[in-house]
Short mmCIF file of C-alpha atoms and ligand atoms in Angstrom, two decimals:
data_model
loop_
_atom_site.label_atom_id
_atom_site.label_comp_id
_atom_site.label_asym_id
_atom_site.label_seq_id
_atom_site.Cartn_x
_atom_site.Cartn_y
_atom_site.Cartn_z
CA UNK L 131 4.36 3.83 3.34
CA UNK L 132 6.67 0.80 2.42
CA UNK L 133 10.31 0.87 2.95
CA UNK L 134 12.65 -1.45 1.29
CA UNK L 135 12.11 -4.74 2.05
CA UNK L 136 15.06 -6.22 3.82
CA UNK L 137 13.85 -8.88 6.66
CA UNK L 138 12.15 -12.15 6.36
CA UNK L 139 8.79 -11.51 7.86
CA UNK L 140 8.24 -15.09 8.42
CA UNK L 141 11.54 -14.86 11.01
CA UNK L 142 13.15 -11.76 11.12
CA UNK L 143 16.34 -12.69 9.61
CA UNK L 144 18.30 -10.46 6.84
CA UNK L 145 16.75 -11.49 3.10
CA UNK L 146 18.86 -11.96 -0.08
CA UNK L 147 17.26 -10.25 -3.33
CA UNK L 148 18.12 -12.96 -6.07
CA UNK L 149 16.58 -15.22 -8.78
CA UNK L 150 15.13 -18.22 -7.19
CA UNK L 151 15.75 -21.36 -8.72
CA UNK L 152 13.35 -22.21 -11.47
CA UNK L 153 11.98 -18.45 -11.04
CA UNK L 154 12.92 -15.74 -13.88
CA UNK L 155 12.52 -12.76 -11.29
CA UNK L 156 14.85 -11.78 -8.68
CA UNK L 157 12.87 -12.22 -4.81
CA UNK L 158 12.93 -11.46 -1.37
CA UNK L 159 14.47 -14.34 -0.51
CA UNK L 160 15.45 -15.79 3.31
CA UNK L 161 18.55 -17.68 3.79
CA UNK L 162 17.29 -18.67 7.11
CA UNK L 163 14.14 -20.23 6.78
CA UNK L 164 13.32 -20.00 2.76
CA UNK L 165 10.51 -17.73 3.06
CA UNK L 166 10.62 -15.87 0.04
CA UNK L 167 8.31 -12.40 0.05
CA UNK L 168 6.26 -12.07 -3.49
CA UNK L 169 5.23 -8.65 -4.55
CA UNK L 170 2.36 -8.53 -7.44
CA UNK L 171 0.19 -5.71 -9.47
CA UNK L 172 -2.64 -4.77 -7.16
CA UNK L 173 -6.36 -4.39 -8.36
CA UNK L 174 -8.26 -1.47 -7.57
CA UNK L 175 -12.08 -2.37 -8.19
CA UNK L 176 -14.77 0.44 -8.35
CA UNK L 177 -18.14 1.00 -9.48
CA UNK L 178 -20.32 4.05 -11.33
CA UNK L 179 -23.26 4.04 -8.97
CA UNK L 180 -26.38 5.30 -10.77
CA UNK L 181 -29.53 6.46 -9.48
CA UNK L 182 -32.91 5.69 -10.96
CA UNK L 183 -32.96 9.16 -12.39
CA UNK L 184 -29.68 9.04 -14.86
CA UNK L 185 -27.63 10.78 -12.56
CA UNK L 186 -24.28 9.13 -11.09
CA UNK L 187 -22.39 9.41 -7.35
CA UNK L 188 -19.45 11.32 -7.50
CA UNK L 189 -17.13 11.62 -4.33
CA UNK L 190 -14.60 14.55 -3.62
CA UNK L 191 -11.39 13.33 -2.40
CA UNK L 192 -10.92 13.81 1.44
CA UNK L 193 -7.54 11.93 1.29
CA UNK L 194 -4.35 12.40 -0.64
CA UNK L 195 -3.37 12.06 -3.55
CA UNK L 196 -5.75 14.26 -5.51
CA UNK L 197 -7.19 15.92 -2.49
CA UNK L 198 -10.07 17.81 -3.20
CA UNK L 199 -10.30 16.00 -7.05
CA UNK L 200 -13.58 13.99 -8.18
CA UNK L 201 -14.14 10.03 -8.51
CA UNK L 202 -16.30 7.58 -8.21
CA UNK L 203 -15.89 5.24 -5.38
CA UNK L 204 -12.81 2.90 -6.05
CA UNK L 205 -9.97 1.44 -3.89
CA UNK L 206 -8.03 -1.49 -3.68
CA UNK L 207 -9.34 -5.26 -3.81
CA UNK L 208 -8.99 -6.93 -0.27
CA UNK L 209 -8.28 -10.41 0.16
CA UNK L 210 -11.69 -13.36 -0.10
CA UNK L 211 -13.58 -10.89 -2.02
CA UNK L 212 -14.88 -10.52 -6.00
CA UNK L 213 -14.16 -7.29 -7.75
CA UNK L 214 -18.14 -6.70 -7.41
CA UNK L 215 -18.41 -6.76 -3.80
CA UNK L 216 -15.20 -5.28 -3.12
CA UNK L 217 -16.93 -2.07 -5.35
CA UNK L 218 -20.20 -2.63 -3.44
CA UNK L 219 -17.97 -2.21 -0.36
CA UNK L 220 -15.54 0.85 -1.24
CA UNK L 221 -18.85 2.55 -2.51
CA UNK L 222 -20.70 2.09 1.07
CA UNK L 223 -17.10 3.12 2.69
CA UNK L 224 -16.41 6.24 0.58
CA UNK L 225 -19.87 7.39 -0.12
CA UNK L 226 -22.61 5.54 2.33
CA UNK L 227 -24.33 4.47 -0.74
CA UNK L 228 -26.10 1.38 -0.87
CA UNK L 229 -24.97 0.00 -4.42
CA UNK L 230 -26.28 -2.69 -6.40
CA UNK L 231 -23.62 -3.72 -8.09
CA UNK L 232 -23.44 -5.17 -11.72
CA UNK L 233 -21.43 -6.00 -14.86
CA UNK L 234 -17.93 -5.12 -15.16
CA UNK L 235 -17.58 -1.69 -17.50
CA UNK L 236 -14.04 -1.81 -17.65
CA UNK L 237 -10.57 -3.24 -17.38
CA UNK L 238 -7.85 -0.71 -17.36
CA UNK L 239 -4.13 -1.74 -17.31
CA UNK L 240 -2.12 0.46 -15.26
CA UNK L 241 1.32 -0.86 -15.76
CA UNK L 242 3.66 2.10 -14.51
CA UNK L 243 1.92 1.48 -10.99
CA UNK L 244 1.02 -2.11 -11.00
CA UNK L 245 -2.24 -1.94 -11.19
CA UNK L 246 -4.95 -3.48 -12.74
CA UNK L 247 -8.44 -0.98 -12.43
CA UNK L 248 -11.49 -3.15 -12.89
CA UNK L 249 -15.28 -0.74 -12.81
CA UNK L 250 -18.08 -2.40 -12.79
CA UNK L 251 -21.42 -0.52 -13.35
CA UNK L 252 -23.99 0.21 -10.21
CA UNK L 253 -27.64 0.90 -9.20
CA UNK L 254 -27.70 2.98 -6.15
CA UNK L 255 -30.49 0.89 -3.96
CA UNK L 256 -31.56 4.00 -2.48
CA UNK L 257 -30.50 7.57 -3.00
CA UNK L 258 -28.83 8.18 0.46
CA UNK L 259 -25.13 9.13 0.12
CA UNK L 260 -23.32 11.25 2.16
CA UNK L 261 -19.34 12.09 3.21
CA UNK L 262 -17.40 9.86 4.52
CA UNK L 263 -13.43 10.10 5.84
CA UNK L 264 -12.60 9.38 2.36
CA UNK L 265 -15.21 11.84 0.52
CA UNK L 266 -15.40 15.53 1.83
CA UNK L 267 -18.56 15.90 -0.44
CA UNK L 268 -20.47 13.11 -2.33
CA UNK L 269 -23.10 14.62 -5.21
CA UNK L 270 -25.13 13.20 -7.61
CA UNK L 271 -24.52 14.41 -10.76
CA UNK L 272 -25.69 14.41 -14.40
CA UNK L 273 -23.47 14.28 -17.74
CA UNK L 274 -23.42 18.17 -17.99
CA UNK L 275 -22.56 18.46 -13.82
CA UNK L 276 -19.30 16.42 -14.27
CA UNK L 277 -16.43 18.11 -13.55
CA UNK L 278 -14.56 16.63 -16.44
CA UNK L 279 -10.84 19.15 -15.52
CA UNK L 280 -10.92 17.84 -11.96
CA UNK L 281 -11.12 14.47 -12.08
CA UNK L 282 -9.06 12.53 -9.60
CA UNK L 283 -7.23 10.13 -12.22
CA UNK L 284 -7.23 9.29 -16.05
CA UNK L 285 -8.77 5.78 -15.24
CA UNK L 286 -11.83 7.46 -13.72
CA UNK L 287 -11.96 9.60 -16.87
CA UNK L 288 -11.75 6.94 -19.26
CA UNK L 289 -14.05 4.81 -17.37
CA UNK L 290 -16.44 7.83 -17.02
CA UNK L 291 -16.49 8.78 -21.04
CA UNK L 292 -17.13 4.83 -21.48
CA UNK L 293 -20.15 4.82 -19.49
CA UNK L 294 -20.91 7.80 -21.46
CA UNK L 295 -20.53 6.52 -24.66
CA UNK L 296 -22.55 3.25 -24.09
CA UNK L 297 -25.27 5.76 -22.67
CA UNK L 298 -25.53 7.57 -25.66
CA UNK L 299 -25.56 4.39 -27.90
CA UNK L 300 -27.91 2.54 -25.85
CA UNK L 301 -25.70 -0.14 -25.44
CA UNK L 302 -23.75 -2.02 -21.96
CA UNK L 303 -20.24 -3.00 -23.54
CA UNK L 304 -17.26 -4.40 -21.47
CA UNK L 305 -13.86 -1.65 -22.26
CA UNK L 306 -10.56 -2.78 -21.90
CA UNK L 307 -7.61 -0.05 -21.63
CA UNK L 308 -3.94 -0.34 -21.35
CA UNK L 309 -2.37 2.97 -20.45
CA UNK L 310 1.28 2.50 -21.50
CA UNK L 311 2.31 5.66 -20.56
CA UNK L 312 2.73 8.13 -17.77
CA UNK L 313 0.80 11.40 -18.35
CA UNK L 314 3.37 14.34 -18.65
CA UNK L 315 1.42 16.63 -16.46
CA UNK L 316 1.87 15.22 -12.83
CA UNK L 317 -2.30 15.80 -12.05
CA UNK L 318 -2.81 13.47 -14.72
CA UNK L 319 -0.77 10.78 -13.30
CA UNK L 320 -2.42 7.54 -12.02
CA UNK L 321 -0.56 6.91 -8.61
CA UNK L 322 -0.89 3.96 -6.05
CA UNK L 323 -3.44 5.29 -3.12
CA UNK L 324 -1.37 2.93 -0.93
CA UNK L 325 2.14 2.09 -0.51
CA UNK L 326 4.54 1.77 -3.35
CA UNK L 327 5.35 -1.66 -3.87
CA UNK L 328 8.77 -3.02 -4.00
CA UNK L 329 10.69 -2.43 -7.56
CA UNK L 330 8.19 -0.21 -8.63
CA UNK L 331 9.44 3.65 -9.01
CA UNK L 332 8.04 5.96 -6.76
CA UNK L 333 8.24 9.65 -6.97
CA UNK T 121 5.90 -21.49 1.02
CA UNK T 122 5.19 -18.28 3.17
CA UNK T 123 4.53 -18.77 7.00
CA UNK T 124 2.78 -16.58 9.05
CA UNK T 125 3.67 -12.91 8.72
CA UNK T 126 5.55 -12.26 12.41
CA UNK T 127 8.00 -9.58 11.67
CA UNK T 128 8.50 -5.96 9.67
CA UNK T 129 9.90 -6.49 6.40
CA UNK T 130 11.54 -3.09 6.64
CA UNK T 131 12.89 -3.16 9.94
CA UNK T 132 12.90 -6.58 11.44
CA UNK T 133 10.47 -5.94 14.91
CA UNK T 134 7.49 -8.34 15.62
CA UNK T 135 4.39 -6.84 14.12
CA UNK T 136 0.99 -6.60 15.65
CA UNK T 137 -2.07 -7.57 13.80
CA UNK T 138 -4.79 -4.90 14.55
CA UNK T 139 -7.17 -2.55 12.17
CA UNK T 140 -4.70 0.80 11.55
CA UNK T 141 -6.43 3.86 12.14
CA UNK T 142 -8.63 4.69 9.52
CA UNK T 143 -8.66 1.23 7.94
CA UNK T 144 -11.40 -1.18 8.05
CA UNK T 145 -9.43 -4.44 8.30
CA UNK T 146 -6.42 -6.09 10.79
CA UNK T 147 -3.55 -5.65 8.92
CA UNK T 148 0.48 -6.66 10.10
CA UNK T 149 1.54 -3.38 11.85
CA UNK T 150 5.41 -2.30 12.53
CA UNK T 151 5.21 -0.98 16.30
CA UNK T 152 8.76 0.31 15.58
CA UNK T 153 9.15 2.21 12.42
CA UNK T 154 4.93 1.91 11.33
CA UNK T 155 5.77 -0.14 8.33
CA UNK T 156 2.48 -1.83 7.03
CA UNK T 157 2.46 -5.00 5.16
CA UNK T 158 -0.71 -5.17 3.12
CA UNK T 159 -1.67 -8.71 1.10
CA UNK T 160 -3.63 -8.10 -1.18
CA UNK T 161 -5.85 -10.66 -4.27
CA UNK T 162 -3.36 -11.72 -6.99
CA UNK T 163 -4.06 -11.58 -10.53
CA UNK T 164 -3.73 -14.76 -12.58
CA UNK T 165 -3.26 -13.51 -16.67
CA UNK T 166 -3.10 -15.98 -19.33
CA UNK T 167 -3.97 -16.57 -22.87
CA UNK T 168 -5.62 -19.53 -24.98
CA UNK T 169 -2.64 -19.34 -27.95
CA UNK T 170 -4.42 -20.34 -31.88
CA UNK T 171 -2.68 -21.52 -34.95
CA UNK T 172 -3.90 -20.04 -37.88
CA UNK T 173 -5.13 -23.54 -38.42
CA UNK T 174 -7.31 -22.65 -35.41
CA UNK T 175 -5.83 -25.55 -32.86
CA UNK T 176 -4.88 -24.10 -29.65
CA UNK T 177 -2.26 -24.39 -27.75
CA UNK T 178 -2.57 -26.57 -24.25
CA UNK T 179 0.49 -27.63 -22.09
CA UNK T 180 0.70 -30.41 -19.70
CA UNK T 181 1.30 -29.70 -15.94
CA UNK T 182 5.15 -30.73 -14.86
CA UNK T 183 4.54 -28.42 -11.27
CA UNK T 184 2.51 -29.11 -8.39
CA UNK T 185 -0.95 -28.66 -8.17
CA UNK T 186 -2.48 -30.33 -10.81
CA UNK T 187 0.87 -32.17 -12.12
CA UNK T 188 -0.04 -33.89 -15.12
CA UNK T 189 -3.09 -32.25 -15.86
CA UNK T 190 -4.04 -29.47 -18.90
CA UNK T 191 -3.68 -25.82 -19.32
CA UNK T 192 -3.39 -23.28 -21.77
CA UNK T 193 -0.25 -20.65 -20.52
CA UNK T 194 -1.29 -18.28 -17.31
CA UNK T 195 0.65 -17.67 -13.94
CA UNK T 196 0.93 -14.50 -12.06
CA UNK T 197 0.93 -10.96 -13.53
CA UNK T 198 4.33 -9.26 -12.36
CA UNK T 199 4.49 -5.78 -10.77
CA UNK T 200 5.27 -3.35 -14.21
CA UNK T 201 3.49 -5.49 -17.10
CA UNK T 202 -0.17 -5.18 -17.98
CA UNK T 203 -2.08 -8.07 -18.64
CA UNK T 204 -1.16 -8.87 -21.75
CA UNK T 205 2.03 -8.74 -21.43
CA UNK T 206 1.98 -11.13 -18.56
CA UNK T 207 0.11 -13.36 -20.89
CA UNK T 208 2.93 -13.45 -23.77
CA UNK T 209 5.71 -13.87 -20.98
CA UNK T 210 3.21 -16.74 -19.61
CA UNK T 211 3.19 -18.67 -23.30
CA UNK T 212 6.67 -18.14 -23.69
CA UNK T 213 7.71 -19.69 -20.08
CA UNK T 214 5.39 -22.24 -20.33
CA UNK T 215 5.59 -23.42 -23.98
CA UNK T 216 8.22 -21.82 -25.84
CA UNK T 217 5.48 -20.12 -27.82
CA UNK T 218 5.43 -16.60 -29.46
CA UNK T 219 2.20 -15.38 -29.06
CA UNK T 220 0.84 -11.73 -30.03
CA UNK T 221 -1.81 -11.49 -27.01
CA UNK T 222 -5.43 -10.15 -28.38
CA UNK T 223 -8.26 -8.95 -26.76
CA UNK T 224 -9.36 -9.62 -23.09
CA UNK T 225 -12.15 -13.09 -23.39
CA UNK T 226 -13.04 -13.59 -19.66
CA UNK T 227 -12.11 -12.07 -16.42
CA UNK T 228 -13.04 -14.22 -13.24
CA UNK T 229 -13.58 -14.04 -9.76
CA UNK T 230 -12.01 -16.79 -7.63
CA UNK T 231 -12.68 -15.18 -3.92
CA UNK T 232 -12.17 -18.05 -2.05
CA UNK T 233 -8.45 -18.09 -3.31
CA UNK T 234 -7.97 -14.66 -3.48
CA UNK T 235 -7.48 -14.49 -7.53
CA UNK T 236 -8.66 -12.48 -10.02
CA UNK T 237 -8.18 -14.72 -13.51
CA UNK T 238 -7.48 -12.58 -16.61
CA UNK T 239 -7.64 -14.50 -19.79
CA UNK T 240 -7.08 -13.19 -23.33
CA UNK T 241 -7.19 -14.50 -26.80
CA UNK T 242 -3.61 -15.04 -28.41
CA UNK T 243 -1.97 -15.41 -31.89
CA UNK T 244 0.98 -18.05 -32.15
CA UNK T 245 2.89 -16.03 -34.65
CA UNK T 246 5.26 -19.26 -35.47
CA UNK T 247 3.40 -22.60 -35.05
CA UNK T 248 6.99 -23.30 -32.61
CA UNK T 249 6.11 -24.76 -29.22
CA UNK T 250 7.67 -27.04 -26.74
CA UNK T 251 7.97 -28.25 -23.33
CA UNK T 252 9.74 -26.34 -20.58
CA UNK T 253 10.23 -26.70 -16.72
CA UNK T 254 6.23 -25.85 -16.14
CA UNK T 255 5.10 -28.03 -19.02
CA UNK T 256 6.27 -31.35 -19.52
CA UNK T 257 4.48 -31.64 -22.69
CA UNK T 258 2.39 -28.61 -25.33
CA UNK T 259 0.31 -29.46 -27.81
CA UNK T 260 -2.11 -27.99 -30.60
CA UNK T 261 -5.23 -29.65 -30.46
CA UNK T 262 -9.00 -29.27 -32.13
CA UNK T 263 -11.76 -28.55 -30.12
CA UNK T 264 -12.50 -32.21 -30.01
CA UNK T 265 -8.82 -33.30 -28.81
CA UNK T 266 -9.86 -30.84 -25.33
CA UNK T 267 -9.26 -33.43 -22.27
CA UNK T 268 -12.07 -32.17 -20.96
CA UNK T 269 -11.34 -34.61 -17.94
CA UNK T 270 -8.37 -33.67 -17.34
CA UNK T 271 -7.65 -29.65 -17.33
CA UNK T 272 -6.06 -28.57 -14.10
CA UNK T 273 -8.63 -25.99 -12.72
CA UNK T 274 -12.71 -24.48 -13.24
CA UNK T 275 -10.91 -21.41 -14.38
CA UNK T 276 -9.42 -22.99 -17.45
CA UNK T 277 -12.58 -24.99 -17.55
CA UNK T 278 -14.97 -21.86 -18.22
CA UNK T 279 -12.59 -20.13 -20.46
CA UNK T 280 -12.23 -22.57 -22.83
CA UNK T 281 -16.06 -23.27 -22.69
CA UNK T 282 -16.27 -19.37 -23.25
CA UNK T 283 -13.75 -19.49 -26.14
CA UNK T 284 -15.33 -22.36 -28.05
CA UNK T 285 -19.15 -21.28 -27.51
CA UNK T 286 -17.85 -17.93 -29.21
CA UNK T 287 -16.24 -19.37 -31.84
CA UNK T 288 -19.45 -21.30 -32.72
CA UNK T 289 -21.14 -18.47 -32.71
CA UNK T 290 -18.74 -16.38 -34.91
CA UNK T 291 -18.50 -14.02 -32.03
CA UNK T 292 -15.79 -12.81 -29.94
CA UNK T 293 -17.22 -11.45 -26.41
CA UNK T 294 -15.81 -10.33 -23.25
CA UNK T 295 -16.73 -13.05 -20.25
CA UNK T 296 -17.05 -12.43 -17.04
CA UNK T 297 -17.39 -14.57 -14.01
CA UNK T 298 -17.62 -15.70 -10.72
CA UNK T 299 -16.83 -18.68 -8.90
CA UNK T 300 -18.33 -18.10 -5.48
CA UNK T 301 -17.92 -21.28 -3.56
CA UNK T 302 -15.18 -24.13 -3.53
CA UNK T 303 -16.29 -27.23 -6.21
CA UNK T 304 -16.54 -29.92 -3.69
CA UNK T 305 -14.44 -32.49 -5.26
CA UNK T 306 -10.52 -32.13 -4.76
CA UNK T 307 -9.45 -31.99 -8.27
CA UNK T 308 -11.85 -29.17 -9.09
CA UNK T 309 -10.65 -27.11 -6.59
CA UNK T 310 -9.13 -23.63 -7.64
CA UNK T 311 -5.73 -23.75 -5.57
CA UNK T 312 -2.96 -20.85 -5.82
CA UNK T 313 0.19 -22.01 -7.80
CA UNK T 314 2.22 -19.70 -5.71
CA UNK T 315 2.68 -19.33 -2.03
CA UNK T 316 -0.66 -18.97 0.15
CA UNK T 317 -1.61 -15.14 1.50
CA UNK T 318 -2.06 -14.60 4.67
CA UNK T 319 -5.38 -14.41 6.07
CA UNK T 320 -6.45 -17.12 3.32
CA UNK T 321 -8.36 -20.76 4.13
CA UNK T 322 -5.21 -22.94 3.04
CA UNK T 323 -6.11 -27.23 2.70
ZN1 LIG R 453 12.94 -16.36 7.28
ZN1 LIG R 454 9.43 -1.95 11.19
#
């Protein structure tokens, strides 16, 4: 959890929250030493991991928010990495699957969180998965098995009825999604699964 | 510039730099009050602006890197926007241009800088454009005006390749990319226009 930001972590002294010069955004800025602290949208990269069969790996949620709800293994971009590894990583992490990982499905705009959600599709290398910290229960599942009313968050659904879509087409398209809005009904919310970043509303 | 990270931004206390229970990487850790600072990749969003003429809009560099070379409007996506509206606030900064941002064209890897490049096509809805603090010059140019020699990174490079092999094509894809290792010659280099993360190989 994030507090407010209010010391240089370059030197420890007080910051000033102002408009730099040149800059159209007010920053964490350091009188001291002129560090100034930048806080951007975050990217949470994730992958559909699909055995040879048709079926997909689903993970229950061992960790809040949306304890006990269903996704696909996702989580936040870390620093040197492409969005493909970084899925091929959260999958082995939240699921101990082995995935393959391969084009991007799609790009979802989060803008109410700062996030940008970027799913690529994946081919489980073998069928081992298994729970994790992260995953009380992993499954593989077909279309039917999906438990469409407990789904962790509305970019897994959307990303989920895209894969489905292009399934039933026979086709591999690349979605894009901007979801402008917060849901009304607070499990349909998309929330950070990290700390709240600076000048972003938390509830 | 941003130094090392030494001290909580919430509370002011050196930090230690160790893996947090749980986690899977070192990250800057509040011994007083538990703060965590996470750094995280940054997402670059931008848009190649046309005329309804079809010229695009480029803009000369007037900021470090790259001073004096070519780009079409991108910088940093800001925490709140999505990607397109990053883009449109990019074009206007940049070039005084009002662009209606369209459909994502490429999304690219750039690991070894810790970006994620988001590039859309745009719609100039006035043909108004001009130079601002970032661009000392714009300019609508035909495909065969391009300075192909001189635009300011491989990013901007592949886009526009993507853009125009599209166009002759009479198609309008979705790219996607990754540029796994550093271009060995200095002015190819992909090089953060902000301040460097920490954790990141800076030259
Ligand atoms: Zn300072
Ligand atoms: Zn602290």
């Amino acid at each position: 959890m994030m507090n407010e930001v209010k010391y240089c972590n370059a030197c420890g002294a007080q910051v000033e929250y102002r408009v730099p010069a040149g800059d159209h955004l007010p920053r964490h800025i350091c009188p001291r030493c002129d560090n100034i602290q930048y806080f951007n949208p975050r990217v949470i990269v994730g992958c559909i991991p699909e055995w040879e069969d048709g079926r997909i790996l689903m993970c229950r949620r061992n960790i809040e928010p949306r304890l006990g709800l269903w996704t696909f293994p996702a989580g936040f971009m870390e620093l040197g990495e492409t969005s493909g590894q970084g899925a091929a990583r959260e999958s082995m992490e939240e699921s101990q699957a082995d995935v393959e990982v391969g084009e991007l499905l799609a790009m979802i705009n989060v803008p109410y969180v700062s996030q940008l959600y970027v799913v690529h599709r994946g081919r489980m290398r073998t069928p081992h998965h298994g729970p994790t910290p992260e995953s009380s229960e992993t499954r593989l599942m077909t279309e039917s098995e999906i438990p469409w009313d407990e789904i962790a968050f509305p970019t897994v659904l959307h990303s989920l009825r895209f894969f489905y879509a292009d399934r039933a087409e026979g086709v591999a398209r690349i979605h894009t999604l901007d979801l402008s809005s917060k849901p009304r009904r607070p499990r349909d919310r998309e929330v950070s699964e990290g700390d709240p970043l600076p000048g972003q509303p938390v509830e």
